[in-house]
CSV table of N, CA and C in Angstrom, one decimal:
chain,number,residue,atom,x,y,z
A,1,UNK,N,0.8,-1.2,0.1
A,1,UNK,CA,0.0,0.0,-0.1
A,1,UNK,C,0.8,1.3,0.0
A,2,UNK,N,0.3,2.4,-0.4
A,2,UNK,CA,1.0,3.6,-0.5
A,2,UNK,C,1.5,4.0,1.0
A,3,UNK,N,0.7,3.8,2.0
A,3,UNK,CA,1.0,4.2,3.3
A,3,UNK,C,2.3,3.5,3.8
A,4,UNK,N,2.5,2.3,3.4
A,4,UNK,CA,3.7,1.6,3.9
A,4,UNK,C,5.0,2.1,3.4
A,5,UNK,N,4.9,2.9,2.2
A,5,UNK,CA,6.2,3.5,1.7
A,5,UNK,C,6.2,5.0,1.9
A,6,UNK,N,5.4,5.6,2.7
A,6,UNK,CA,5.4,7.0,2.8
A,6,UNK,C,6.6,7.4,3.8
A,7,UNK,N,7.4,8.4,3.3
A,7,UNK,CA,8.6,8.8,4.1
A,7,UNK,C,8.2,9.5,5.4
A,8,UNK,N,9.2,9.3,6.3
A,8,UNK,CA,9.0,9.9,7.7
A,8,UNK,C,9.6,11.3,7.5
A,9,UNK,N,9.0,12.4,7.9
A,9,UNK,CA,9.5,13.7,7.8
A,9,UNK,C,10.7,13.9,8.8
A,10,UNK,N,11.8,14.6,8.3
A,10,UNK,CA,12.9,14.7,9.1
A,10,UNK,C,13.2,16.3,9.3
A,11,UNK,N,13.6,16.9,8.2
A,11,UNK,CA,13.8,18.3,8.2
A,11,UNK,C,12.8,19.0,7.3
A,12,UNK,N,12.9,20.3,7.1
A,12,UNK,CA,11.9,20.9,6.2
A,12,UNK,C,12.1,20.5,4.8
A,13,UNK,N,13.3,20.2,4.5
A,13,UNK,CA,13.6,19.9,3.0
A,13,UNK,C,13.5,18.3,2.7
A,14,UNK,N,14.0,17.6,3.7
A,14,UNK,CA,14.3,16.2,3.3
A,14,UNK,C,13.5,15.2,4.1
A,15,UNK,N,13.5,14.0,3.6
A,15,UNK,CA,12.7,12.9,4.2
A,15,UNK,C,13.7,11.8,4.5
A,16,UNK,N,13.4,11.0,5.6
A,16,UNK,CA,14.1,9.8,5.9
A,16,UNK,C,13.1,8.7,6.1
A,17,UNK,N,13.5,7.6,5.3
A,17,UNK,CA,12.5,6.5,5.3
A,17,UNK,C,13.0,5.3,6.1
A,18,UNK,N,12.3,4.7,6.8
A,18,UNK,CA,12.8,3.5,7.7
A,18,UNK,C,13.0,2.2,6.8
A,19,UNK,N,13.8,1.4,7.4
A,19,UNK,CA,14.4,0.3,6.6
A,19,UNK,C,13.3,-0.7,6.1
A,20,UNK,N,12.3,-1.1,6.8
A,20,UNK,CA,11.4,-1.9,6.2
A,20,UNK,C,10.6,-1.4,5.0
A,21,UNK,N,10.4,-0.1,5.1
A,21,UNK,CA,9.8,0.6,4.0
A,21,UNK,C,10.7,0.6,2.8
A,22,UNK,N,12.0,0.7,3.1
A,22,UNK,CA,13.0,0.8,2.0
A,22,UNK,C,13.0,-0.5,1.2
A,23,UNK,N,13.0,-1.6,1.9
A,23,UNK,CA,13.0,-2.9,1.2
A,23,UNK,C,11.9,-3.0,0.1
A,24,UNK,N,10.8,-2.5,0.4
A,24,UNK,CA,9.6,-2.5,-0.5
A,24,UNK,C,10.0,-1.6,-1.7
A,25,UNK,N,10.6,-0.5,-1.5
A,25,UNK,CA,11.0,0.4,-2.5
A,25,UNK,C,12.0,0.0,-3.5
A,26,UNK,N,13.0,-0.8,-3.1
A,26,UNK,CA,14.1,-1.2,-4.0
A,26,UNK,C,13.7,-2.5,-4.7
A,27,UNK,N,12.7,-3.2,-4.3
A,27,UNK,CA,12.3,-4.4,-5.0
A,27,UNK,C,12.1,-4.1,-6.5
A,28,UNK,N,12.8,-4.8,-7.5
A,28,UNK,CA,12.6,-4.5,-8.8
A,28,UNK,C,11.2,-4.7,-9.3
A,29,UNK,N,10.7,-3.7,-10.0
A,29,UNK,CA,9.3,-3.8,-10.5
A,29,UNK,C,9.3,-3.4,-11.9
A,30,UNK,N,8.4,-4.0,-12.7
A,30,UNK,CA,8.1,-3.5,-14.1
A,30,UNK,C,7.1,-2.4,-14.0
A,31,UNK,N,7.4,-1.1,-14.4
A,31,UNK,CA,6.4,-0.1,-14.5
A,31,UNK,C,7.0,1.0,-15.4
A,32,UNK,N,6.5,2.1,-15.4
A,32,UNK,CA,7.0,3.2,-16.2
A,32,UNK,C,8.1,4.0,-15.4
A,33,UNK,N,8.7,3.5,-14.4
A,33,UNK,CA,9.6,4.3,-13.5
A,33,UNK,C,11.0,3.8,-13.7
A,34,UNK,N,11.9,4.8,-13.8
A,34,UNK,CA,13.3,4.3,-13.7
A,34,UNK,C,13.8,4.8,-12.3
A,35,UNK,N,14.8,3.9,-11.8
A,35,UNK,CA,15.3,4.3,-10.4
A,35,UNK,C,16.8,4.5,-10.5
A,36,UNK,N,17.2,5.5,-9.8
A,36,UNK,CA,18.7,5.5,-9.4
A,36,UNK,C,18.8,5.2,-8.0
A,37,UNK,N,19.5,4.2,-7.7
A,37,UNK,CA,19.7,3.8,-6.3
A,37,UNK,C,21.2,4.0,-5.9
A,38,UNK,N,21.4,4.9,-5.0
A,38,UNK,CA,22.7,5.3,-4.7
A,38,UNK,C,23.0,5.0,-3.2
A,39,UNK,N,24.2,4.3,-3.0
A,39,UNK,CA,24.6,4.0,-1.5
A,39,UNK,C,25.8,4.9,-1.1
A,40,UNK,N,25.7,5.5,0.1
A,40,UNK,CA,26.7,6.3,0.6
A,40,UNK,C,26.8,6.1,2.1
A,41,UNK,N,27.8,6.8,2.5
A,41,UNK,CA,28.1,6.8,4.0
A,41,UNK,C,28.5,8.2,4.4
A,42,UNK,N,28.1,8.7,5.5
A,42,UNK,CA,28.4,10.1,6.1
A,42,UNK,C,29.9,10.4,6.2
A,43,UNK,N,30.7,9.3,6.4
A,43,UNK,CA,32.0,9.4,6.7
A,43,UNK,C,32.9,9.4,5.3
A,44,UNK,N,32.3,9.2,4.3
A,44,UNK,CA,33.0,8.8,3.0
A,44,UNK,C,33.2,10.1,2.1
A,45,UNK,N,34.4,10.6,1.9
A,45,UNK,CA,34.7,11.8,1.3
A,45,UNK,C,34.2,11.8,-0.3
A,46,UNK,N,34.5,10.6,-1.0
A,46,UNK,CA,33.9,10.7,-2.4
A,46,UNK,C,32.4,10.6,-2.4
A,47,UNK,N,31.8,10.1,-1.4
A,47,UNK,CA,30.3,10.1,-1.2
A,47,UNK,C,29.8,11.5,-1.2
A,48,UNK,N,30.5,12.4,-0.3
A,48,UNK,CA,30.1,13.7,-0.1
A,48,UNK,C,30.1,14.5,-1.5
A,49,UNK,N,31.1,14.3,-2.3
A,49,UNK,CA,31.3,14.9,-3.6
A,49,UNK,C,30.0,14.5,-4.6
A,50,UNK,N,29.8,13.1,-4.5
A,50,UNK,CA,28.7,12.7,-5.3
A,50,UNK,C,27.4,13.2,-5.0
A,51,UNK,N,27.1,13.2,-3.5
A,51,UNK,CA,25.8,13.8,-3.1
A,51,UNK,C,25.6,15.2,-3.5
A,52,UNK,N,26.8,16.0,-3.4
A,52,UNK,CA,26.7,17.5,-3.8
A,52,UNK,C,26.4,17.5,-5.2
A,53,UNK,N,26.9,16.6,-6.0
A,53,UNK,CA,26.5,16.7,-7.5
A,53,UNK,C,25.0,16.3,-7.8
A,54,UNK,N,24.6,15.3,-7.0
A,54,UNK,CA,23.2,14.9,-7.0
A,54,UNK,C,22.4,16.1,-6.7
A,55,UNK,N,22.7,16.8,-5.6
A,55,UNK,CA,21.9,18.0,-5.2
A,55,UNK,C,21.8,19.0,-6.2
A,56,UNK,N,23.1,19.4,-6.8
A,56,UNK,CA,23.2,20.5,-7.7
A,56,UNK,C,22.8,20.2,-9.2
A,57,UNK,N,22.9,18.9,-9.5
A,57,UNK,CA,22.6,18.6,-11.0
A,57,UNK,C,21.6,17.6,-11.2
A,58,UNK,N,21.7,16.3,-10.7
A,58,UNK,CA,20.8,15.4,-10.9
A,58,UNK,C,19.4,15.5,-10.4
A,59,UNK,N,19.3,15.9,-9.1
A,59,UNK,CA,18.0,16.1,-8.5
A,59,UNK,C,17.1,17.2,-9.2
A,60,UNK,N,17.8,18.3,-9.3
A,60,UNK,CA,17.0,19.4,-10.0
A,60,UNK,C,16.5,19.0,-11.4
A,61,UNK,N,17.3,18.3,-12.1
A,61,UNK,CA,17.0,17.9,-13.6
A,61,UNK,C,15.9,16.9,-13.7
A,62,UNK,N,15.8,15.9,-12.7
A,62,UNK,CA,14.9,14.9,-12.9
A,62,UNK,C,13.8,14.7,-11.7
A,63,UNK,N,13.8,15.6,-10.8
A,63,UNK,CA,12.9,15.4,-9.5
A,63,UNK,C,11.4,15.5,-9.9
A,64,UNK,N,11.1,16.3,-10.9
A,64,UNK,CA,9.7,16.5,-11.3
A,64,UNK,C,9.2,15.6,-12.3
A,65,UNK,N,10.1,14.6,-12.8
A,65,UNK,CA,9.6,13.7,-13.7
A,65,UNK,C,8.9,12.5,-13.0
A,66,UNK,N,7.7,12.3,-13.4
A,66,UNK,CA,6.9,11.3,-12.6
A,66,UNK,C,7.4,9.8,-12.8
A,67,UNK,N,8.3,9.7,-13.9
A,67,UNK,CA,8.8,8.4,-14.2
A,67,UNK,C,10.1,8.2,-13.6
A,68,UNK,N,10.6,9.1,-12.6
A,68,UNK,CA,11.9,9.0,-12.1
A,68,UNK,C,11.8,8.9,-10.5
A,69,UNK,N,12.6,8.0,-10.0
A,69,UNK,CA,12.8,7.8,-8.5
A,69,UNK,C,14.2,7.7,-8.1
A,70,UNK,N,14.5,8.5,-7.1
A,70,UNK,CA,15.9,8.5,-6.5
A,70,UNK,C,16.0,8.0,-5.1
A,71,UNK,N,16.7,6.9,-4.9
A,71,UNK,CA,16.8,6.3,-3.7
A,71,UNK,C,18.3,6.4,-3.2
A,72,UNK,N,18.5,7.4,-2.2
A,72,UNK,CA,19.9,7.6,-1.8
A,72,UNK,C,19.9,7.0,-0.4
A,73,UNK,N,20.7,5.9,-0.3
A,73,UNK,CA,20.7,5.0,0.9
A,73,UNK,C,21.9,5.2,1.7
A,74,UNK,N,21.8,5.4,3.0
A,74,UNK,CA,22.9,5.6,4.0
A,74,UNK,C,23.2,4.2,4.4
A,75,UNK,N,24.3,3.6,3.8
A,75,UNK,CA,24.7,2.3,4.2
A,75,UNK,C,25.3,2.2,5.6
A,76,UNK,N,24.6,1.3,6.4
A,76,UNK,CA,24.9,1.1,7.8
A,76,UNK,C,24.5,2.3,8.7
A,77,UNK,N,23.6,3.2,8.3
A,77,UNK,CA,23.2,4.3,9.1
A,77,UNK,C,21.8,4.1,9.6
A,78,UNK,N,21.5,4.8,10.7
A,78,UNK,CA,20.2,4.9,11.3
A,78,UNK,C,19.4,6.1,10.7
A,79,UNK,N,18.1,6.1,10.9
A,79,UNK,CA,17.4,7.3,10.7
A,79,UNK,C,17.9,8.5,11.4
A,80,UNK,N,18.1,8.3,12.6
A,80,UNK,CA,18.7,9.4,13.6
A,80,UNK,C,20.0,9.9,13.0
A,81,UNK,N,20.9,9.1,12.6
A,81,UNK,CA,22.2,9.6,12.0
A,81,UNK,C,22.0,10.3,10.8
A,82,UNK,N,21.1,9.9,9.9
A,82,UNK,CA,20.9,10.6,8.7
A,82,UNK,C,20.2,12.0,9.0
A,83,UNK,N,19.4,12.0,9.9
A,83,UNK,CA,18.7,13.3,10.2
A,83,UNK,C,19.7,14.3,10.8
A,84,UNK,N,20.5,13.9,11.6
A,84,UNK,CA,21.7,14.7,12.1
A,84,UNK,C,22.6,15.2,11.0
A,85,UNK,N,22.9,14.2,10.1
A,85,UNK,CA,23.8,14.5,8.9
A,85,UNK,C,23.1,15.5,7.9
A,86,UNK,N,21.9,15.4,7.9
A,86,UNK,CA,21.2,16.2,6.9
A,86,UNK,C,20.9,17.6,7.5
A,87,UNK,N,20.9,17.8,8.7
A,87,UNK,CA,20.8,19.1,9.3
A,87,UNK,C,22.0,20.1,8.9
A,88,UNK,N,23.1,19.3,8.6
A,88,UNK,CA,24.3,20.0,8.2
A,88,UNK,C,24.3,20.2,6.7
A,89,UNK,N,23.9,19.2,6.0
A,89,UNK,CA,24.0,19.2,4.5
A,89,UNK,C,22.8,19.9,3.8
A,90,UNK,N,21.6,19.7,4.4
A,90,UNK,CA,20.4,20.3,3.8
A,90,UNK,C,20.1,19.8,2.4
A,91,UNK,N,20.3,18.6,2.2
A,91,UNK,CA,19.9,18.0,0.9
A,91,UNK,C,18.4,18.0,0.7
A,92,UNK,N,17.9,18.2,-0.4
A,92,UNK,CA,16.5,18.2,-0.6
A,92,UNK,C,15.8,17.0,-1.1
A,93,UNK,N,16.7,16.0,-1.4
A,93,UNK,CA,16.1,14.6,-1.8
A,93,UNK,C,16.1,13.7,-0.6
A,94,UNK,N,15.2,12.7,-0.7
A,94,UNK,CA,14.9,11.8,0.4
A,94,UNK,C,16.3,11.0,0.7
A,95,UNK,N,16.5,10.8,2.0
A,95,UNK,CA,17.6,9.8,2.5
A,95,UNK,C,17.0,8.7,3.2
A,96,UNK,N,17.5,7.5,2.8
A,96,UNK,CA,17.0,6.3,3.4
A,96,UNK,C,18.0,5.6,4.2
A,97,UNK,N,17.6,5.1,5.3
A,97,UNK,CA,18.6,4.3,6.3
A,97,UNK,C,18.6,2.9,5.9
A,98,UNK,N,19.9,2.3,6.1
A,98,UNK,CA,20.1,0.9,5.8
A,98,UNK,C,21.0,0.4,6.9
A,99,UNK,N,20.5,0.4,8.1
A,99,UNK,CA,21.3,-0.1,9.2
A,99,UNK,C,21.5,-1.6,9.0
A,100,UNK,N,22.7,-2.0,9.3
A,100,UNK,CA,22.9,-3.6,9.1
A,100,UNK,C,23.1,-3.9,7.7
A,101,UNK,N,23.1,-2.9,6.7
A,101,UNK,CA,23.4,-3.2,5.3
A,101,UNK,C,22.5,-4.2,4.6
A,102,UNK,N,21.2,-4.3,5.0
A,102,UNK,CA,20.4,-5.3,4.5
A,102,UNK,C,20.2,-5.1,3.0
A,103,UNK,N,19.9,-3.8,2.6
A,103,UNK,CA,19.6,-3.5,1.2
A,103,UNK,C,20.8,-3.5,0.4
A,104,UNK,N,22.0,-2.8,1.0
A,104,UNK,CA,23.3,-2.8,0.3
A,104,UNK,C,23.8,-4.2,-0.1
A,105,UNK,N,23.7,-5.2,0.9
A,105,UNK,CA,24.2,-6.5,0.8
A,105,UNK,C,23.4,-7.2,-0.4
A,106,UNK,N,22.3,-6.8,-0.8
A,106,UNK,CA,21.5,-7.4,-1.8
A,106,UNK,C,22.1,-6.9,-3.2
A,107,UNK,N,22.8,-5.8,-3.2
A,107,UNK,CA,23.4,-5.2,-4.4
A,107,UNK,C,25.0,-5.5,-4.5
A,108,UNK,N,25.6,-5.4,-3.4
A,108,UNK,CA,27.1,-5.4,-3.4
A,108,UNK,C,27.8,-5.9,-2.0
A,109,UNK,N,28.9,-6.1,-2.0
A,109,UNK,CA,29.6,-6.5,-0.7
A,109,UNK,C,30.6,-5.4,-0.3
A,110,UNK,N,31.0,-4.5,-1.1
A,110,UNK,CA,31.9,-3.4,-0.7
A,110,UNK,C,31.9,-2.3,-1.6
A,111,UNK,N,32.5,-1.2,-1.3
A,111,UNK,CA,32.8,0.0,-2.1
A,111,UNK,C,31.6,0.9,-2.3
A,112,UNK,N,31.8,2.1,-1.7
A,112,UNK,CA,30.9,3.2,-2.0
A,112,UNK,C,31.7,4.5,-2.2
A,113,UNK,N,31.2,5.6,-2.9
A,113,UNK,CA,29.7,5.5,-3.4
A,113,UNK,C,29.5,4.5,-4.5
A,114,UNK,N,28.3,4.1,-4.6
A,114,UNK,CA,27.9,3.2,-5.7
A,114,UNK,C,26.5,3.6,-6.2
A,115,UNK,N,26.2,3.5,-7.4
A,115,UNK,CA,25.0,3.9,-8.0
A,115,UNK,C,24.5,2.9,-9.1
A,116,UNK,N,23.3,2.6,-9.0
A,116,UNK,CA,22.7,1.6,-10.0
A,116,UNK,C,21.5,2.4,-10.7
A,117,UNK,N,21.5,2.4,-12.0
A,117,UNK,CA,20.4,2.8,-12.8
A,117,UNK,C,19.5,1.6,-13.1
A,118,UNK,N,18.2,1.7,-12.7
A,118,UNK,CA,17.4,0.5,-13.0
A,118,UNK,C,16.2,1.0,-14.0
A,119,UNK,N,16.2,0.3,-15.2
A,119,UNK,CA,15.3,0.7,-16.1
A,119,UNK,C,13.8,0.4,-15.9
A,120,UNK,N,12.8,0.7,-16.8
A,120,UNK,CA,11.5,0.5,-16.6
A,120,UNK,C,11.1,-1.0,-16.5
A,121,UNK,N,12.0,-1.9,-16.9
A,121,UNK,CA,11.7,-3.3,-16.8
A,121,UNK,C,12.2,-4.0,-15.5
A,122,UNK,N,12.8,-3.1,-14.7
A,122,UNK,CA,13.4,-3.6,-13.4
A,122,UNK,C,14.8,-4.2,-13.6
A,123,UNK,N,15.5,-3.8,-14.7
A,123,UNK,CA,16.8,-4.3,-15.0
A,123,UNK,C,17.9,-3.3,-14.7
A,124,UNK,N,19.0,-3.7,-14.2
A,124,UNK,CA,20.1,-2.8,-13.9
A,124,UNK,C,20.8,-2.5,-15.4
A,125,UNK,N,20.8,-1.2,-15.7
A,125,UNK,CA,21.4,-0.9,-17.1
A,125,UNK,C,22.7,-0.1,-16.9
A,126,UNK,N,23.0,0.3,-15.7
A,126,UNK,CA,24.2,1.2,-15.4
A,126,UNK,C,24.7,1.1,-14.0
A,127,UNK,N,26.0,0.8,-13.8
A,127,UNK,CA,26.5,0.8,-12.4
A,127,UNK,C,27.7,1.7,-12.5
A,128,UNK,N,27.7,2.7,-11.4
A,128,UNK,CA,28.9,3.5,-11.2
A,128,UNK,C,29.4,3.3,-9.8
A,129,UNK,N,30.7,3.1,-9.8
A,129,UNK,CA,31.4,2.9,-8.4
A,129,UNK,C,32.5,3.9,-8.2
A,130,UNK,N,32.5,4.5,-7.0
A,130,UNK,CA,33.4,5.6,-6.8
A,130,UNK,C,32.7,6.9,-7.4
A,131,UNK,N,33.5,8.0,-7.4
A,131,UNK,CA,33.0,9.2,-7.9
A,131,UNK,C,34.0,10.0,-8.7
A,132,UNK,N,33.6,10.4,-9.9
A,132,UNK,CA,34.3,11.4,-10.6
A,132,UNK,C,33.4,12.0,-11.7
A,133,UNK,N,33.8,13.3,-12.1
A,133,UNK,CA,32.8,14.0,-13.0
A,133,UNK,C,32.4,13.4,-14.2
A,134,UNK,N,33.3,12.7,-14.9
A,134,UNK,CA,33.1,12.0,-16.2
A,134,UNK,C,32.0,11.0,-15.9
A,135,UNK,N,32.3,10.1,-14.8
A,135,UNK,CA,31.3,9.0,-14.5
A,135,UNK,C,29.9,9.5,-14.2
A,136,UNK,N,29.9,10.7,-13.4
A,136,UNK,CA,28.6,11.3,-13.1
A,136,UNK,C,27.9,11.8,-14.4
A,137,UNK,N,28.6,12.4,-15.3
A,137,UNK,CA,28.1,12.9,-16.6
A,137,UNK,C,27.5,11.7,-17.3
A,138,UNK,N,28.2,10.7,-17.3
A,138,UNK,CA,27.7,9.5,-18.0
A,138,UNK,C,26.3,8.9,-17.4
A,139,UNK,N,26.4,9.0,-16.0
A,139,UNK,CA,25.1,8.5,-15.4
A,139,UNK,C,23.9,9.4,-15.8
A,140,UNK,N,24.1,10.7,-15.8
A,140,UNK,CA,23.2,11.7,-16.2
A,140,UNK,C,22.6,11.3,-17.6
A,141,UNK,N,23.5,11.2,-18.4
A,141,UNK,CA,23.2,10.8,-19.8
A,141,UNK,C,22.3,9.5,-20.0
A,142,UNK,N,22.8,8.5,-19.2
A,142,UNK,CA,22.0,7.3,-19.2
A,142,UNK,C,20.7,7.4,-18.7
A,143,UNK,N,20.4,8.3,-17.6
A,143,UNK,CA,19.1,8.6,-17.1
A,143,UNK,C,18.2,9.2,-18.1
A,144,UNK,N,18.9,10.2,-18.8
A,144,UNK,CA,18.1,10.9,-19.9
A,144,UNK,C,17.6,10.0,-21.0
A,145,UNK,N,18.5,8.9,-21.3
A,145,UNK,CA,18.2,8.0,-22.4
A,145,UNK,C,17.0,7.1,-21.9
A,146,UNK,N,17.2,6.6,-20.7
A,146,UNK,CA,16.2,5.6,-20.1
A,146,UNK,C,14.9,6.1,-19.8
A,147,UNK,N,14.7,7.4,-19.5
A,147,UNK,CA,13.6,8.0,-19.0
A,147,UNK,C,12.6,8.3,-20.3
A,148,UNK,N,13.2,8.3,-21.4
A,148,UNK,CA,12.3,8.6,-22.6
A,148,UNK,C,11.2,7.6,-22.8
């Protein structure tokens, strides 16, 4: 049901979603939606660069598209940790807690930041590991192609 995946309000701008709700959100589904699933940690410098790029470039570009969903997942973080983190960062996209790496472990065993682009058929069509501007531009281009 829609109620089971409703985000929990954290700050004026962002939302934190609890873990059992997250598991429902990341389950591959065939629909008209493409997903970018990003894993990060608050202590990871490359993750901070990537999330800054998400905030300044990716989120403004695609957030209003009904066929686009962004899942930014704090690997091994709690809701409270993400709320505290986002009071400093003020990201406007939702943050999702993954304490115990339940969701992360279903995608990978190590290395963040890590992003997956999942197409309308529920298939992973692009993976980026680490962060650099070239890789991020490529992700943006792949989203643009997949969303059509």
